[in-house]
Coordinates of C-alpha atoms in Angstrom, one line a residue:
Chain A
M1 CA 0.0 0.0 0.0
T2 CA 1.4 3.3 -1.1
I3 CA -0.4 5.0 1.7
K4 CA 1.5 3.2 4.4
T5 CA 4.9 3.8 2.8
H6 CA 4.2 7.4 1.9
P7 CA 2.5 9.0 4.9
I8 CA 3.4 12.4 3.4
L9 CA 1.3 11.5 0.4
L10 CA -1.8 10.9 2.6
T11 CA -1.1 14.1 4.5
T12 CA -0.9 16.1 1.3
L13 CA -4.1 14.5 0.1
I14 CA -6.0 15.4 3.2
L15 CA -4.7 19.0 3.2
G16 CA -5.6 19.2 -0.5
L17 CA -9.0 17.8 0.2
F18 CA -9.7 20.4 2.9
A19 CA -8.4 23.2 0.6
L20 CA -10.7 22.0 -2.1
I21 CA -13.8 21.8 0.2
G22 CA -13.0 25.2 1.8
T23 CA -12.5 26.9 -1.6
T24 CA -15.6 25.2 -3.1
L25 CA -17.8 26.4 -0.2
V26 CA -16.5 29.9 -0.3
A27 CA -16.7 30.1 -4.1
S28 CA -20.3 28.7 -4.2
T29 CA -21.4 31.1 -1.4
H30 CA -19.9 33.9 -3.4
Q31 CA -21.8 32.7 -6.5
I32 CA -25.1 32.4 -4.6
T33 CA -24.8 35.8 -2.8
K34 CA -23.2 37.8 -5.6
E35 CA -26.3 39.1 -7.3
K36 CA -28.0 39.8 -4.0
I37 CA -25.1 41.7 -2.6
K38 CA -24.8 43.8 -5.7
Q39 CA -28.5 44.6 -5.5
N40 CA -28.2 45.5 -1.8
E41 CA -25.3 47.8 -2.5
Y42 CA -27.3 49.4 -5.3
E43 CA -30.3 49.9 -3.1
T44 CA -28.2 51.3 -0.2
L45 CA -26.5 53.8 -2.6
L46 CA -29.9 54.7 -4.1
K47 CA -31.3 55.2 -0.6
T48 CA -28.4 57.5 0.4
L49 CA -28.8 59.4 -2.8
N50 CA -32.5 59.7 -2.3
S51 CA -31.9 61.1 1.2
L52 CA -30.3 64.1 -0.6
I53 CA -32.6 64.4 -3.6
P54 CA -36.0 63.0 -3.0
S55 CA -37.0 60.4 -5.5
S56 CA -40.2 62.2 -6.4
S57 CA -38.2 65.2 -7.8
Y58 CA -36.5 63.4 -10.6
D59 CA -37.5 60.8 -13.2
N60 CA -34.3 59.4 -14.6
Q61 CA -32.2 56.4 -13.5
L62 CA -30.0 58.3 -11.0
I63 CA -27.3 55.7 -10.7
K64 CA -27.1 54.8 -14.4
D65 CA -27.0 58.5 -15.3
S66 CA -23.6 59.0 -13.7
V67 CA -20.3 60.2 -15.1
I68 CA -16.8 60.2 -13.8
L69 CA -14.9 63.5 -14.1
K70 CA -11.3 64.5 -13.1
Q71 CA -11.1 66.8 -10.2
N72 CA -8.7 69.8 -10.0
N73 CA -6.3 67.7 -7.9
G74 CA -6.3 64.9 -10.5
S75 CA -8.5 62.4 -8.5
D76 CA -11.6 61.0 -10.0
M77 CA -15.1 61.8 -8.8
T78 CA -18.4 60.2 -9.6
I79 CA -21.3 62.5 -10.4
Y80 CA -24.9 61.3 -10.4
R81 CA -27.2 63.6 -12.3
A82 CA -30.9 64.0 -11.4
R83 CA -33.2 65.2 -14.2
H84 CA -36.9 65.7 -14.6
N85 CA -38.3 65.7 -18.1
E86 CA -34.7 65.8 -19.4
Q87 CA -34.1 69.0 -17.5
A88 CA -31.2 69.0 -15.1
I89 CA -32.3 69.6 -11.6
A90 CA -29.5 68.5 -9.3
A91 CA -26.2 66.7 -9.2
I92 CA -24.8 64.4 -6.5
I93 CA -21.0 64.5 -6.4
N94 CA -19.0 61.7 -4.8
T95 CA -15.7 63.2 -3.6
S96 CA -13.1 62.7 -0.9
T97 CA -10.7 64.7 1.2
K98 CA -7.4 63.6 2.8
E99 CA -7.3 66.5 5.3
G100 CA -9.2 64.7 8.0
Y101 CA -7.7 63.6 11.2
N102 CA -7.0 60.0 10.0
G103 CA -7.0 58.9 6.4
L104 CA -9.6 59.5 3.7
I105 CA -13.1 60.9 4.2
Q106 CA -15.5 60.0 1.4
L107 CA -18.4 62.4 1.0
I108 CA -21.4 62.7 -1.3
I109 CA -22.6 66.2 -1.8
G110 CA -26.0 67.0 -3.4
I111 CA -26.2 70.3 -5.1
H112 CA -29.3 71.9 -6.7
L113 CA -29.0 73.5 -10.1
D114 CA -29.0 76.9 -8.5
G115 CA -25.9 76.1 -6.5
S116 CA -27.5 75.5 -3.1
L117 CA -26.7 72.4 -1.1
A118 CA -29.3 69.6 -1.1
G119 CA -27.4 67.9 1.6
V120 CA -24.1 66.2 2.5
R121 CA -23.5 62.6 3.6
I122 CA -20.4 60.7 4.6
L123 CA -19.9 57.4 2.9
N124 CA -16.6 56.3 4.5
H125 CA -14.2 57.6 7.0
K126 CA -11.7 56.6 9.7
E127 CA -12.1 59.5 12.1
T128 CA -11.8 58.9 15.8
P129 CA -14.8 56.8 17.0
G130 CA -16.8 58.8 19.5
L131 CA -15.4 62.1 18.4
G132 CA -14.9 62.8 14.7
D133 CA -17.4 60.1 13.7
A134 CA -20.1 62.7 14.6
I135 CA -19.8 63.6 10.9
E136 CA -22.0 60.5 10.2
I137 CA -25.6 61.5 9.9
R138 CA -26.7 58.5 12.0
K139 CA -24.6 59.6 14.9
S140 CA -25.2 63.4 15.0
N141 CA -27.1 66.0 13.0
W142 CA -23.9 68.1 12.5
L143 CA -24.2 67.7 8.7
T144 CA -27.7 69.1 8.5
Q145 CA -26.4 72.7 9.1
F146 CA -25.2 72.7 5.5
E147 CA -28.6 72.2 3.9
R148 CA -29.7 75.0 1.6
K149 CA -26.3 76.8 2.1
S150 CA -24.5 78.0 -1.0
L151 CA -21.5 80.1 -2.0
R152 CA -23.7 83.2 -1.9
Q153 CA -24.8 82.5 1.6
P154 CA -22.5 82.5 3.6
K155 CA -19.9 84.4 1.6
N156 CA -16.4 83.2 0.8
I157 CA -14.3 83.4 4.0
Q158 CA -17.4 82.6 6.2
W159 CA -17.2 79.0 4.8
A160 CA -15.3 77.9 7.9
V161 CA -15.9 76.8 11.5
K162 CA -16.8 79.5 14.1
K163 CA -13.3 79.1 15.6
D164 CA -11.8 80.3 12.3
G165 CA -14.3 83.2 12.0
G166 CA -16.8 81.3 9.9
T167 CA -20.5 80.6 10.4
F168 CA -20.5 76.9 11.0
D169 CA -20.4 74.9 14.2
S170 CA -17.5 72.5 14.6
I171 CA -17.8 69.1 16.2
T172 CA -16.6 69.2 19.8
S173 CA -12.9 68.0 20.0
A174 CA -12.9 67.3 16.3
T175 CA -12.0 70.6 14.7
I176 CA -9.6 69.1 12.2
T177 CA -12.3 66.8 10.9
S178 CA -14.9 69.6 10.8
R179 CA -12.5 71.8 8.9
A180 CA -11.7 69.1 6.3
V181 CA -15.4 68.4 5.6
I182 CA -16.3 72.1 5.3
K183 CA -13.3 72.8 3.0
S184 CA -14.3 69.8 0.8
I185 CA -17.9 71.0 0.6
K186 CA -16.8 74.5 -0.4
Q187 CA -14.4 73.2 -3.0
T188 CA -17.1 71.0 -4.5
L189 CA -19.5 73.9 -4.7
E190 CA -16.8 76.0 -6.4
Y191 CA -16.2 73.1 -8.9
F192 CA -19.9 72.8 -9.5
L193 CA -20.3 76.5 -10.3
A194 CA -17.3 76.5 -12.6
H195 CA -18.3 73.3 -14.5
K196 CA -22.1 73.3 -14.3
S197 CA -22.8 72.9 -18.0
E198 CA -20.1 70.4 -18.5
I199 CA -21.3 68.3 -15.6
F200 CA -24.8 67.9 -17.0
E201 CA -23.9 67.7 -20.7
V202 CA -21.0 65.3 -20.8
K203 CA -22.0 61.9 -22.1
K204 CA -21.1 58.7 -20.3
Chain B
M1 CA -19.6 13.4 35.1
H2 CA -21.0 15.0 32.0
I3 CA -22.6 17.8 33.9
E4 CA -19.3 18.2 35.9
N5 CA -17.5 18.7 32.6
L6 CA -20.0 21.3 31.3
K7 CA -19.7 23.2 34.5
K8 CA -15.9 23.2 34.3
I9 CA -16.0 24.4 30.7
T10 CA -18.4 27.1 31.6
L11 CA -16.3 28.4 34.5
N12 CA -13.2 28.1 32.3
G13 CA -14.7 30.2 29.6
L14 CA -16.3 32.9 31.7
W15 CA -13.7 33.2 34.5
T16 CA -10.6 31.0 35.1
N17 CA -9.4 30.9 31.6
N18 CA -11.2 33.9 30.1
S19 CA -9.8 34.6 26.7
A20 CA -9.6 38.4 27.2
L21 CA -8.4 38.5 30.8
V22 CA -6.3 35.4 31.3
Q23 CA -5.2 34.1 27.9
L24 CA -5.0 37.7 26.6
L25 CA -5.8 36.5 23.2
G26 CA -7.6 38.6 20.6
L27 CA -6.4 41.9 22.0
C28 CA -6.2 43.6 18.6
P29 CA -9.9 43.6 17.9
L30 CA -10.7 43.9 21.6
L31 CA -8.8 47.1 22.0
A32 CA -9.8 48.5 18.6
V33 CA -13.5 48.4 18.8
T34 CA -14.5 48.8 22.5
S35 CA -14.9 52.6 22.3
T36 CA -18.7 52.0 23.0
A37 CA -20.6 49.3 24.6
I38 CA -22.7 48.6 21.5
N39 CA -19.5 48.2 19.4
G40 CA -18.2 45.7 21.9
L41 CA -21.5 43.8 21.8
G42 CA -21.3 43.6 18.0
L43 CA -17.8 42.2 17.9
G44 CA -18.7 39.8 20.8
I45 CA -21.7 38.3 19.0
A46 CA -19.8 37.9 15.7
T47 CA -16.8 36.3 17.5
T48 CA -19.1 33.9 19.5
I49 CA -20.8 32.6 16.4
T50 CA -17.4 32.0 14.7
L51 CA -16.1 30.3 17.8
I52 CA -19.1 27.9 18.0
L53 CA -19.0 27.0 14.3
S54 CA -15.2 26.5 14.1
G55 CA -15.2 24.5 17.4
T56 CA -18.0 22.2 16.2
L57 CA -16.5 21.7 12.8
V58 CA -13.0 21.1 14.0
S59 CA -14.3 18.5 16.5
L60 CA -16.3 16.8 13.8
I61 CA -13.2 16.3 11.6
R62 CA -10.7 15.7 14.4
N63 CA -10.2 12.0 13.6
L64 CA -9.4 12.8 9.9
L65 CA -6.5 15.1 10.8
R66 CA -2.8 14.4 11.1
Q67 CA -0.5 16.2 13.4
E68 CA 1.6 17.9 10.7
I69 CA -1.3 19.7 8.9
R70 CA -3.7 20.4 11.7
L71 CA -2.9 24.1 11.9
P72 CA -3.2 24.9 8.2
V73 CA -6.5 23.0 8.2
F74 CA -7.8 25.0 11.2
M75 CA -6.8 28.2 9.4
L76 CA -8.6 27.0 6.3
I77 CA -11.8 26.2 8.3
I78 CA -11.8 29.5 10.2
A79 CA -11.1 31.6 7.2
S80 CA -13.8 29.8 5.2
I81 CA -16.3 30.2 8.0
V82 CA -15.6 33.9 8.4
T83 CA -15.8 34.6 4.7
I84 CA -19.1 32.6 4.4
I85 CA -20.6 34.5 7.3
E86 CA -19.5 37.8 5.9
L87 CA -21.0 37.0 2.4
T88 CA -24.2 35.6 3.8
M89 CA -24.8 38.6 6.1
N90 CA -24.0 41.0 3.3
A91 CA -26.6 39.3 1.1
W92 CA -29.5 38.5 3.5
F93 CA -28.9 40.7 6.5
H94 CA -27.6 43.8 4.8
E95 CA -28.7 46.3 7.4
L96 CA -27.0 44.3 10.1
Y97 CA -24.0 43.8 7.9
L98 CA -23.6 47.6 7.5
I99 CA -23.2 47.8 11.3
L100 CA -21.3 44.6 12.1
G101 CA -19.5 44.3 8.8
I102 CA -16.4 46.1 9.9
F103 CA -15.9 43.6 12.8
I104 CA -16.1 40.5 10.8
P105 CA -12.7 40.6 9.0
L106 CA -11.2 41.4 12.5
I107 CA -12.3 38.0 13.7
V108 CA -9.8 36.2 11.5
T109 CA -7.1 38.0 13.4
N110 CA -8.4 36.8 16.7
C111 CA -6.1 34.0 17.8
V112 CA -8.5 32.8 20.5
I113 CA -10.4 31.0 17.7
I114 CA -7.4 29.0 16.4
G115 CA -6.3 28.7 20.0
R116 CA -9.5 26.9 21.0
A117 CA -9.5 24.8 17.9
E118 CA -6.0 23.5 18.7
A119 CA -6.3 23.3 22.5
F120 CA -9.8 22.1 22.9
A121 CA -12.0 21.3 19.9
S122 CA -9.5 19.0 18.2
R123 CA -9.4 16.8 21.3
Q124 CA -13.0 16.7 22.5
G125 CA -16.4 15.5 21.4
V126 CA -18.7 17.7 19.3
F127 CA -21.0 18.8 22.0
L128 CA -18.3 19.7 24.4
A129 CA -16.5 21.6 21.6
F130 CA -19.7 23.5 20.9
W131 CA -20.2 24.3 24.5
D132 CA -16.6 25.5 24.9
G133 CA -17.0 27.8 21.8
L134 CA -20.2 29.3 23.3
M135 CA -18.6 29.9 26.8
M136 CA -15.4 31.2 25.4
G137 CA -17.4 33.5 23.2
L138 CA -19.6 34.6 26.0
G139 CA -16.6 35.3 28.3
F140 CA -15.1 37.4 25.5
T141 CA -18.3 39.2 24.9
I142 CA -18.8 40.1 28.5
I143 CA -15.4 41.7 28.7
L144 CA -15.9 43.5 25.4
V145 CA -19.2 45.0 26.7
L146 CA -17.7 45.8 30.1
L147 CA -14.7 47.6 28.6
G148 CA -16.9 49.3 26.1
S149 CA -19.2 50.5 28.8
M150 CA -16.4 51.8 31.0
R151 CA -14.8 53.7 28.1
E152 CA -18.1 55.1 26.9
I153 CA -19.2 56.4 30.3
L154 CA -15.9 57.9 31.0
G155 CA -15.3 59.2 27.5
K156 CA -18.7 60.4 26.4
G157 CA -20.9 60.3 29.5
T158 CA -23.4 57.9 27.8
L159 CA -24.1 54.2 27.9
F160 CA -25.4 52.0 25.0
S161 CA -25.5 55.0 22.6
Q162 CA -26.4 54.0 19.0
A163 CA -28.3 51.0 20.3
D164 CA -30.7 51.6 17.5
L165 CA -28.0 50.7 15.0
M166 CA -28.1 47.2 16.3
F167 CA -31.6 46.7 17.6
G168 CA -33.6 48.9 15.2
N169 CA -35.1 52.3 15.7
G170 CA -37.3 51.2 18.7
A171 CA -34.2 50.7 20.8
D172 CA -33.4 54.3 21.5
W173 CA -34.6 54.0 25.0
I174 CA -31.8 51.7 26.0
T175 CA -29.4 54.6 25.6
L176 CA -28.6 56.2 29.0
T177 CA -27.1 59.6 29.5
V178 CA -25.0 59.0 32.6
F179 CA -23.7 62.6 33.0
D180 CA -25.6 65.5 31.6
N181 CA -23.6 68.2 29.7
Y182 CA -20.5 66.0 30.0
S183 CA -17.6 67.5 28.2
G184 CA -16.0 64.2 27.4
F185 CA -12.7 62.6 28.4
L186 CA -10.8 62.0 25.2
L187 CA -8.2 59.6 26.7
A188 CA -10.8 57.0 27.5
I189 CA -12.0 56.8 23.9
L190 CA -8.5 56.8 22.3
P191 CA -6.5 53.6 22.1
P192 CA -4.5 54.2 25.4
G193 CA -7.9 54.3 27.2
A194 CA -8.4 50.7 26.0
F195 CA -5.2 49.6 27.5
F196 CA -5.8 51.3 30.9
G197 CA -9.4 50.0 31.0
L198 CA -8.3 46.4 30.2
A199 CA -5.5 46.6 32.8
F200 CA -8.0 47.8 35.3
I201 CA -10.4 44.9 34.7
I202 CA -7.5 42.4 34.9
A203 CA -6.3 43.9 38.1
I204 CA -9.8 43.6 39.7
K205 CA -10.0 40.0 38.5
N206 CA -6.7 39.2 40.1
I207 CA -7.7 40.9 43.4
I208 CA -10.8 38.7 43.5
D209 CA -8.8 35.6 42.7
N210 CA -6.2 36.4 45.4
H211 CA -8.9 37.1 47.9
Q212 CA -10.6 33.7 47.3
S213 CA -7.4 31.8 47.5
H214 CA -6.7 33.4 50.9
I215 CA -10.0 32.3 52.2
K216 CA -9.3 28.7 51.2

């Protein structure tokens, strides 16, 4: 019997067998759940987008009608365009800032055609739990103070936290995080104003 | 005899050999996520499920294994289980996944799981292995919630904040504001606070143990 004379062979076989079973199980779970996960992610994204621009105000496929543009600093940003009867009504811009306390903060910023903010949400961040994470809408309503604000109101240098002479509250003990988010919103508004026609006309 | 065994395993998991306080295993996820009690509970539940499944499975296949390859096979089993749990939750419990999701990959880095597979499940019957997983997991969860509560009360003046994230919107009432207008104590929430807190809990456990051995 080869098995008796070659115990290493049996060992290899057993290990191989387990690797095969493990991989098969993971791969088939992945296959089974793939579509469902994709759909969940789509729905979650749509839900977040709809919290900025209500679904009743547009009639196009928000997620399909998106375009990727280069930002001034060279990084890509995804822009979802909301239209009603082919008329542009708002854009939701997915952008990010590296100026937070820890790593990248990913934001989506909804802007009405007139340049006023529909709202801001945080998609991803690594700010300090319990402090900087108050930028998440489910943890505090800090982000709601930006609704309906635009570059006309408040004016230029007032787009800052109160500590820096601006109009906005900062999160307690998380001034760096607050500054980063406010700066990113301001830059996105400026980008929107400067590229408004391009944003809505560019084809996919 | 059987009951005696179960009692011993229970006591082992919850106290004498508690994975967080005595074995000091799984410190990386333990220290990282315990900034609030609810976070601690989330990681605790996910770890307990993994411990139960991996313990049971390892015990089932223990006679097939050979000495030389047992560790890679344990790793394979644990990694597969964790990945499958993650995918399944993402697909069918998406809301829960959005909350617990970040904890799940952390579980693979928790050496208490492979530790129990090696030290216990691979030598014991299926039911005992299952029970050991449950008790080790519970012991770990209790410490996670305790440490999370301490840090949350000291750091933010609340307890069980964001309970709604885990139990749905009706669960707001669980959240307690311990101190009104509390200005916060940053150190408790930052990583050093986790070390101080854990050290404090271990010290108390040691005092109790010493005290009891004196009585005897």
